[in-house]
mmCIF file of C-alpha atoms and ligand atoms in Angstrom:
data_model
loop_
_atom_site.group_PDB
_atom_site.id
_atom_site.type_symbol
_atom_site.label_atom_id
_atom_site.label_comp_id
_atom_site.label_asym_id
_atom_site.label_seq_id
_atom_site.Cartn_x
_atom_site.Cartn_y
_atom_site.Cartn_z
ATOM 1 C CA MET A 695 -19.723 14.193 3.139
ATOM 2 C CA PRO A 696 -16.943 11.701 3.917
ATOM 3 C CA THR A 697 -14.281 12.634 6.496
ATOM 4 C CA HIS A 698 -10.660 12.451 5.888
ATOM 5 C CA ARG A 699 -8.474 11.497 8.887
ATOM 6 C CA LEU A 700 -5.395 11.569 6.707
ATOM 7 C CA CYS A 701 -4.816 14.341 4.058
ATOM 8 C CA SER A 702 -2.165 16.516 2.909
ATOM 9 C CA GLU A 703 -2.256 20.389 1.921
ATOM 10 C CA ASN A 704 0.026 21.977 -0.652
ATOM 11 C CA LEU A 705 2.587 19.377 -0.036
ATOM 12 C CA SER A 706 5.887 19.877 -1.644
ATOM 13 C CA VAL A 707 8.630 17.193 -0.784
ATOM 14 C CA GLY A 708 12.275 16.773 -2.292
ATOM 15 C CA TYR A 709 15.643 15.236 -1.851
ATOM 16 C CA GLU A 710 18.556 17.388 -1.584
ATOM 17 C CA ASN A 711 16.968 20.592 -3.192
ATOM 18 C CA ARG A 712 15.471 18.415 -6.022
ATOM 19 C CA LEU A 713 11.717 18.816 -5.740
ATOM 20 C CA VAL A 714 9.855 15.429 -6.094
ATOM 21 C CA LEU A 715 6.274 16.401 -4.963
ATOM 22 C CA GLU A 716 4.815 19.769 -5.910
ATOM 23 C CA SER A 717 1.811 21.345 -4.120
ATOM 24 C CA VAL A 718 0.014 17.784 -3.606
ATOM 25 C CA ASP A 719 -3.398 18.077 -1.912
ATOM 26 C CA PHE A 720 -4.240 14.495 -1.087
ATOM 27 C CA ARG A 721 -6.981 12.900 0.967
ATOM 28 C CA VAL A 722 -7.357 9.356 1.819
ATOM 29 C CA ALA A 723 -10.958 8.219 1.632
ATOM 30 C CA GLU A 724 -12.282 6.639 4.949
ATOM 31 C CA GLY A 725 -13.070 2.771 4.926
ATOM 32 C CA ARG A 726 -12.067 2.525 1.219
ATOM 33 C CA LEU A 727 -9.239 0.896 -0.625
ATOM 34 C CA THR A 728 -7.355 3.640 -2.481
ATOM 35 C CA VAL A 729 -4.680 2.480 -5.109
ATOM 36 C CA LEU A 730 -1.953 4.777 -6.085
ATOM 37 C CA LEU A 731 -0.827 4.263 -9.742
ATOM 38 C CA GLY A 732 1.887 6.035 -11.569
ATOM 39 C CA PRO A 733 5.061 5.425 -13.619
ATOM 40 C CA ASN A 734 8.364 4.673 -11.765
ATOM 41 C CA GLY A 735 9.751 7.743 -10.152
ATOM 42 C CA SER A 736 6.417 9.600 -10.297
ATOM 43 C CA GLY A 737 6.699 10.005 -6.460
ATOM 44 C CA LYS A 738 4.430 7.575 -5.176
ATOM 45 C CA SER A 739 6.635 6.134 -2.427
ATOM 46 C CA THR A 740 7.838 9.762 -1.474
ATOM 47 C CA LEU A 741 4.108 10.606 -1.052
ATOM 48 C CA LEU A 742 3.447 7.477 1.095
ATOM 49 C CA LYS A 743 6.434 8.200 3.315
ATOM 50 C CA THR A 744 5.346 11.861 3.876
ATOM 51 C CA LEU A 745 2.015 10.887 4.742
ATOM 52 C CA ALA A 746 3.351 8.533 7.268
ATOM 53 C CA ARG A 747 5.685 11.146 8.664
ATOM 54 C CA THR A 748 8.838 9.236 7.553
ATOM 55 C CA LEU A 749 9.760 12.205 5.528
ATOM 56 C CA THR A 750 9.468 15.869 6.257
ATOM 57 C CA PRO A 751 7.806 18.167 3.638
ATOM 58 C CA LEU A 752 9.748 21.215 2.407
ATOM 59 C CA ARG A 753 6.409 23.065 2.168
ATOM 60 C CA GLY A 754 2.806 22.302 3.219
ATOM 61 C CA ARG A 755 1.698 19.884 5.782
ATOM 62 C CA VAL A 756 0.098 16.399 6.498
ATOM 63 C CA LEU A 757 -2.976 16.380 8.687
ATOM 64 C CA LEU A 758 -3.812 13.233 10.860
ATOM 65 C CA ASP A 759 -7.102 13.688 12.572
ATOM 66 C CA GLY A 760 -6.917 17.378 11.790
ATOM 67 C CA HIS A 761 -3.570 18.084 13.266
ATOM 68 C CA ASP A 762 -0.131 18.427 11.681
ATOM 69 C CA ILE A 763 1.206 14.972 11.800
ATOM 70 C CA HIS A 764 4.626 16.435 13.005
ATOM 71 C CA HIS A 765 3.042 17.588 16.079
ATOM 72 C CA HIS A 766 1.922 14.085 17.076
ATOM 73 C CA ARG A 767 4.143 11.861 19.240
ATOM 74 C CA THR A 768 5.775 8.910 17.367
ATOM 75 C CA ARG A 769 3.727 6.470 19.308
ATOM 76 C CA GLU A 770 0.471 8.282 18.777
ATOM 77 C CA VAL A 771 0.990 8.196 15.030
ATOM 78 C CA ALA A 772 1.997 4.291 15.276
ATOM 79 C CA GLN A 773 -1.395 3.716 17.098
ATOM 80 C CA ARG A 774 -3.273 5.279 14.322
ATOM 81 C CA LEU A 775 -1.473 4.655 11.134
ATOM 82 C CA GLY A 776 0.719 1.700 9.832
ATOM 83 C CA ILE A 777 3.134 1.694 6.938
ATOM 84 C CA LEU A 778 4.601 -1.079 5.159
ATOM 85 C CA PRO A 779 7.596 0.216 3.167
ATOM 86 C CA GLN A 780 8.766 -1.203 -0.112
ATOM 87 C CA SER A 781 11.057 -4.489 0.225
ATOM 88 C CA PRO A 782 11.325 -4.567 4.048
ATOM 89 C CA SER A 783 14.008 -6.867 5.604
ATOM 90 C CA ALA A 784 13.861 -8.872 8.652
ATOM 91 C CA PRO A 785 16.858 -9.687 10.962
ATOM 92 C CA GLU A 786 18.332 -12.960 10.084
ATOM 93 C CA GLY A 787 16.470 -15.882 12.109
ATOM 94 C CA LEU A 788 13.635 -13.863 13.240
ATOM 95 C CA LYS A 789 10.537 -15.961 13.662
ATOM 96 C CA VAL A 790 7.381 -15.260 12.036
ATOM 97 C CA ARG A 791 5.572 -14.670 15.396
ATOM 98 C CA GLU A 792 8.404 -12.287 16.648
ATOM 99 C CA LEU A 793 8.090 -10.218 13.397
ATOM 100 C CA VAL A 794 4.182 -10.058 13.796
ATOM 101 C CA GLY A 795 4.736 -9.128 17.430
ATOM 102 C CA MET A 796 6.890 -6.250 16.539
ATOM 103 C CA GLY A 797 3.564 -4.520 15.210
ATOM 104 C CA ARG A 798 2.603 -4.257 18.862
ATOM 105 C CA PHE A 799 5.490 -1.756 19.734
ATOM 106 C CA PRO A 800 3.165 1.314 19.925
ATOM 107 C CA TYR A 801 1.501 -0.479 22.791
ATOM 108 C CA GLN A 802 4.581 -1.404 24.713
ATOM 109 C CA ARG A 803 5.608 0.348 27.868
ATOM 110 C CA ILE A 804 8.624 -0.038 29.991
ATOM 111 C CA TRP A 805 6.395 -1.077 32.893
ATOM 112 C CA ARG A 806 3.894 -2.919 30.551
ATOM 113 C CA GLN A 807 4.729 -6.452 29.785
ATOM 114 C CA TRP A 808 3.563 -8.358 26.976
ATOM 115 C CA SER A 809 -0.209 -8.800 27.491
ATOM 116 C CA GLN A 810 -3.066 -11.057 26.429
ATOM 117 C CA GLU A 811 -4.217 -8.143 24.277
ATOM 118 C CA ASP A 812 -1.076 -8.295 22.482
ATOM 119 C CA GLU A 813 -1.341 -12.077 22.084
ATOM 120 C CA ARG A 814 -4.803 -11.806 20.807
ATOM 121 C CA ALA A 815 -3.920 -9.125 18.302
ATOM 122 C CA VAL A 816 -0.890 -11.119 16.902
ATOM 123 C CA SER A 817 -2.859 -14.364 16.570
ATOM 124 C CA GLU A 818 -5.664 -12.495 14.918
ATOM 125 C CA ALA A 819 -3.409 -10.727 12.490
ATOM 126 C CA MET A 820 -1.547 -14.004 11.594
ATOM 127 C CA SER A 821 -4.895 -15.641 11.091
ATOM 128 C CA LEU A 822 -6.080 -12.930 8.706
ATOM 129 C CA ALA A 823 -2.862 -12.996 6.698
ATOM 130 C CA GLN A 824 -2.858 -16.604 6.687
ATOM 131 C CA VAL A 825 0.575 -16.999 8.247
ATOM 132 C CA THR A 826 -0.268 -18.986 11.296
ATOM 133 C CA GLU A 827 1.052 -22.326 10.006
ATOM 134 C CA PHE A 828 4.460 -20.506 9.599
ATOM 135 C CA ALA A 829 4.460 -18.864 13.091
ATOM 136 C CA GLU A 830 7.636 -20.771 14.424
ATOM 137 C CA ARG A 831 9.601 -20.558 11.125
ATOM 138 C CA PRO A 832 12.342 -18.100 10.494
ATOM 139 C CA VAL A 833 11.067 -15.207 8.199
ATOM 140 C CA ASP A 834 13.955 -15.630 5.911
ATOM 141 C CA ALA A 835 13.275 -19.174 5.221
ATOM 142 C CA LEU A 836 9.950 -18.552 3.593
ATOM 143 C CA SER A 837 8.965 -17.819 -0.009
ATOM 144 C CA GLY A 838 8.716 -14.334 -1.049
ATOM 145 C CA GLY A 839 4.818 -14.361 -1.023
ATOM 146 C CA GLN A 840 4.671 -16.032 2.435
ATOM 147 C CA ARG A 841 7.242 -13.452 3.587
ATOM 148 C CA GLN A 842 5.139 -10.584 2.186
ATOM 149 C CA ARG A 843 2.124 -12.098 3.937
ATOM 150 C CA CYS A 844 4.014 -12.161 7.195
ATOM 151 C CA TRP A 845 4.861 -8.296 6.942
ATOM 152 C CA ILE A 846 1.137 -7.601 6.210
ATOM 153 C CA ALA A 847 0.387 -9.562 9.437
ATOM 154 C CA MET A 848 2.851 -7.196 11.281
ATOM 155 C CA VAL A 849 1.075 -4.209 10.000
ATOM 156 C CA LEU A 850 -2.346 -5.552 10.801
ATOM 157 C CA ALA A 851 -1.104 -6.589 14.472
ATOM 158 C CA GLN A 852 -0.456 -2.883 14.926
ATOM 159 C CA GLU A 853 -4.489 -2.628 14.812
ATOM 160 C CA THR A 854 -4.451 0.912 13.224
ATOM 161 C CA ASP A 855 -7.421 2.184 11.205
ATOM 162 C CA LEU A 856 -5.100 3.716 8.572
ATOM 163 C CA ILE A 857 -2.826 1.238 6.633
ATOM 164 C CA LEU A 858 -0.341 2.409 3.883
ATOM 165 C CA LEU A 859 1.249 -0.270 1.820
ATOM 166 C CA ASP A 860 4.145 0.354 -0.824
ATOM 167 C CA GLU A 861 3.909 -2.209 -3.602
ATOM 168 C CA PRO A 862 2.984 -4.935 -1.333
ATOM 169 C CA THR A 863 2.441 -7.549 -4.255
ATOM 170 C CA THR A 864 5.752 -7.045 -6.012
ATOM 171 C CA PHE A 865 7.317 -10.374 -6.990
ATOM 172 C CA LEU A 866 4.394 -12.373 -5.919
ATOM 173 C CA ASP A 867 2.382 -15.055 -8.116
ATOM 174 C CA LEU A 868 -0.736 -13.709 -9.695
ATOM 175 C CA LYS A 869 -2.844 -15.959 -7.509
ATOM 176 C CA VAL A 870 -1.061 -14.640 -4.315
ATOM 177 C CA GLN A 871 -1.575 -11.030 -5.498
ATOM 178 C CA VAL A 872 -5.204 -11.538 -5.986
ATOM 179 C CA ASP A 873 -5.569 -13.364 -2.332
ATOM 180 C CA LEU A 874 -3.783 -10.272 -0.926
ATOM 181 C CA LEU A 875 -6.089 -7.691 -2.735
ATOM 182 C CA GLU A 876 -9.101 -9.848 -1.551
ATOM 183 C CA LEU A 877 -7.751 -9.540 2.034
ATOM 184 C CA LEU A 878 -7.217 -5.749 1.777
ATOM 185 C CA VAL A 879 -10.621 -5.193 0.280
ATOM 186 C CA ARG A 880 -12.124 -7.083 3.228
ATOM 187 C CA LEU A 881 -10.318 -5.133 5.603
ATOM 188 C CA ALA A 882 -11.739 -1.891 4.017
ATOM 189 C CA HIS A 883 -15.353 -3.034 3.645
ATOM 190 C CA GLU A 884 -15.807 -5.436 6.464
ATOM 191 C CA ARG A 885 -13.602 -3.901 9.076
ATOM 192 C CA SER A 886 -13.703 -0.208 8.096
ATOM 193 C CA ARG A 887 -9.975 0.118 7.767
ATOM 194 C CA THR A 888 -8.614 2.868 5.486
ATOM 195 C CA LEU A 889 -6.198 1.462 3.109
ATOM 196 C CA LEU A 890 -3.526 3.239 0.645
ATOM 197 C CA VAL A 891 -1.739 1.131 -1.561
ATOM 198 C CA VAL A 892 0.732 1.427 -4.183
ATOM 199 C CA LEU A 893 0.414 -1.066 -6.912
ATOM 200 C CA HIS A 894 2.109 -1.597 -10.085
ATOM 201 C CA ASP A 895 -0.291 -3.821 -11.871
ATOM 202 C CA LEU A 896 -2.840 -1.694 -13.722
ATOM 203 C CA ASN A 897 -5.474 -4.197 -13.968
ATOM 204 C CA LEU A 898 -5.449 -5.393 -10.460
ATOM 205 C CA ALA A 899 -5.583 -1.818 -9.454
ATOM 206 C CA ALA A 900 -8.667 -1.212 -11.686
ATOM 207 C CA ALA A 901 -10.315 -4.428 -10.407
ATOM 208 C CA TYR A 902 -9.969 -3.850 -6.721
ATOM 209 C CA ALA A 903 -9.618 -0.079 -6.070
ATOM 210 C CA ASP A 904 -12.706 1.863 -4.743
ATOM 211 C CA VAL A 905 -10.553 5.091 -5.492
ATOM 212 C CA LEU A 906 -7.794 5.241 -7.993
ATOM 213 C CA VAL A 907 -5.276 7.909 -8.017
ATOM 214 C CA MET A 908 -2.814 8.328 -10.975
ATOM 215 C CA MET A 909 0.243 10.198 -10.330
ATOM 216 C CA ARG A 910 2.772 11.697 -12.920
ATOM 217 C CA ALA A 911 5.845 13.713 -12.330
ATOM 218 C CA GLY A 912 4.939 14.453 -8.636
ATOM 219 C CA ARG A 913 1.636 15.540 -9.387
ATOM 220 C CA VAL A 914 -1.906 13.942 -8.903
ATOM 221 C CA GLU A 915 -3.278 13.771 -12.262
ATOM 222 C CA HIS A 916 -6.396 11.822 -11.934
ATOM 223 C CA ARG A 917 -8.515 10.659 -8.916
ATOM 224 C CA GLY A 918 -11.858 8.932 -8.833
ATOM 225 C CA SER A 919 -13.488 5.539 -9.263
ATOM 226 C CA PRO A 920 -11.905 3.166 -11.787
ATOM 227 C CA ASP A 921 -14.772 3.758 -14.106
ATOM 228 C CA ASP A 922 -14.011 7.557 -14.153
ATOM 229 C CA VAL A 923 -10.232 7.249 -14.086
ATOM 230 C CA PHE A 924 -9.181 4.081 -15.878
ATOM 231 C CA THR A 925 -9.472 5.336 -19.428
ATOM 232 C CA ALA A 926 -7.283 4.821 -22.435
ATOM 233 C CA ALA A 927 -6.668 8.635 -22.653
ATOM 234 C CA ASN A 928 -5.452 8.692 -18.991
ATOM 235 C CA LEU A 929 -3.190 5.591 -19.374
ATOM 236 C CA LYS A 930 -1.656 7.354 -22.365
ATOM 237 C CA GLN A 931 -1.324 10.730 -20.558
ATOM 238 C CA VAL A 932 0.062 9.255 -17.433
ATOM 239 C CA PHE A 933 2.013 6.251 -18.452
ATOM 240 C CA GLY A 934 2.652 7.014 -22.260
ATOM 241 C CA LEU A 935 0.857 3.634 -22.772
ATOM 242 C CA ASP A 936 -1.102 2.822 -25.940
ATOM 243 C CA ALA A 937 -3.861 0.569 -24.672
ATOM 244 C CA ALA A 938 -7.572 -0.423 -25.164
ATOM 245 C CA VAL A 939 -9.719 -0.387 -21.914
ATOM 246 C CA MET A 940 -12.498 -2.683 -21.862
ATOM 247 C CA ARG A 941 -14.741 -4.745 -19.426
ATOM 248 C CA ALA A 942 -13.407 -8.322 -18.473
ATOM 249 C CA PRO A 943 -16.231 -10.827 -19.324
ATOM 250 C CA ASN A 944 -15.832 -12.694 -16.136
ATOM 251 C CA THR A 945 -15.705 -9.915 -13.601
ATOM 252 C CA GLY A 946 -17.229 -6.818 -15.398
ATOM 253 C CA ARG A 947 -14.282 -4.909 -14.275
ATOM 254 C CA LEU A 948 -12.202 -2.650 -16.509
ATOM 255 C CA VAL A 949 -8.981 -4.040 -17.954
ATOM 256 C CA CYS A 950 -6.402 -2.589 -20.223
ATOM 257 C CA VAL A 951 -4.994 -4.463 -23.058
ATOM 258 C CA PRO A 952 -1.683 -2.861 -24.370
ATOM 259 C CA ALA A 953 -1.473 -2.325 -28.228
ATOM 260 C CA LEU A 954 1.047 -4.322 -29.874
ATOM 261 C CA GLY A 955 4.375 -2.760 -30.758
ATOM 262 C CA GLY A 956 5.911 -2.884 -34.327
ATOM 263 C CA THR A 957 7.570 -6.014 -34.007
ATOM 264 C CA ALA A 958 4.832 -8.122 -32.600
ATOM 265 C CA ALA A 959 2.029 -6.337 -34.730
ATOM 266 C CA ARG A 960 3.708 -7.611 -37.939
ATOM 267 C CA GLY A 961 2.276 -11.038 -37.482
ATOM 268 C CA THR A 962 2.927 -14.325 -35.654
ATOM 269 C CA ILE A 963 6.033 -16.244 -36.537
ATOM 270 C CA ARG A 964 5.167 -19.701 -37.395
ATOM 271 C CA GLU A 965 7.503 -22.378 -36.592
ATOM 272 C CA GLU A 966 8.839 -24.176 -39.523
ATOM 273 C CA THR A 967 7.647 -27.796 -39.765
ATOM 274 C CA PRO A 968 10.634 -30.047 -40.462
ATOM 275 C CA ALA A 969 10.149 -31.766 -43.879
HETATM 276 P P1 LIG B 1486 7.956 5.996 -7.211
HETATM 277 O O1 LIG B 1486 7.522 5.344 -5.950
HETATM 278 O O2 LIG B 1486 6.679 6.596 -8.031
HETATM 279 O O3 LIG B 1486 8.749 4.979 -8.065
HETATM 280 P P2 LIG B 1486 9.770 7.519 -5.664
HETATM 281 O O4 LIG B 1486 8.977 8.435 -4.742
HETATM 282 O O5 LIG B 1486 10.547 6.383 -5.136
HETATM 283 O O6 LIG B 1486 8.881 7.298 -6.906
HETATM 284 O O7 LIG B 1486 10.963 8.581 -6.294
HETATM 285 C C1 LIG B 1486 10.559 9.745 -6.842
HETATM 286 C C2 LIG B 1486 11.850 10.500 -7.412
HETATM 287 O O8 LIG B 1486 12.469 10.768 -6.159
HETATM 288 C C3 LIG B 1486 12.748 9.678 -8.174
HETATM 289 O O9 LIG B 1486 13.227 10.542 -9.160
HETATM 290 C C4 LIG B 1486 13.734 9.182 -7.190
HETATM 291 O O10 LIG B 1486 15.036 9.046 -7.830
HETATM 292 C C5 LIG B 1486 13.891 10.141 -6.252
HETATM 293 N N1 LIG B 1486 14.122 9.699 -4.904
HETATM 294 C C6 LIG B 1486 13.522 8.782 -4.290
HETATM 295 N N2 LIG B 1486 14.174 8.585 -3.126
HETATM 296 C C7 LIG B 1486 15.237 9.338 -2.982
HETATM 297 C C8 LIG B 1486 16.324 9.452 -2.180
HETATM 298 N N3 LIG B 1486 16.477 8.831 -0.991
HETATM 299 N N4 LIG B 1486 17.329 10.384 -2.463
HETATM 300 C C9 LIG B 1486 17.235 11.138 -3.566
HETATM 301 N N5 LIG B 1486 16.217 10.931 -4.479
HETATM 302 C C10 LIG B 1486 15.332 9.997 -4.173
#
């Protein structure tokens, strides 16, 4: 029986009296990469923030290591759980090494100076996320993909077993997205980290997730292995998407190919050859 260090019970969350999550029972599988999928506005970010204690539920609770997360001290939570929100922004001119160093805040004390342990964690995180070569450059002078890797390095420097990432691959080139997912899978499988990641790319989610969770309108609709969950019927129900699901010939993983809409389905427009 797998254990669950992070889970929610009967979680209802809302903003100004509008309920966004309704009675969500959720558990994050240990040492696995769980990917959260769902249409815009289905409540993925809200769930992530509530699991990380950034938002307080209206009803229900989040359990971290068996205790209500709201009964843990902030530092305790930060030593066990790291979260990277959507589109984070760094202060102007902040160097990469300084940003990554911010991941060490849960270990800082007034009486404890920056230690060799902090230095090691920052170097290792930069190396894992492949940003060492940018260490002395300002974060705001990097490309979107490089910057995103720096933020991930910051979360890694926190050295938590639980890592929550909200759309970490948005705006990245496909190759950079793939590299990032390879890194996340390695963290789960080789370093026993537990990852919960919101992704928008269906095919990358199906290719890399150990556990796939589909949300719609504030509820978890499907949860399981990609083979069980990534079906044409579920894509239609959750996203309203007409698509065929098949195995990619090169990877054997499931991929979806959306059906063509009316315009494109009528046929290819041929370019006129000038006489
Ligand atoms: P997702 O991450 O799946 O796109 P979100 O959790 O961001 O969904 O949003 C779920 C719903 O909650 C949306 O209708 C959104 O407009 C609303 N919402 C999100 N954040 C806030 C906020 N700070 N204040 C009010 N409503 C919000």
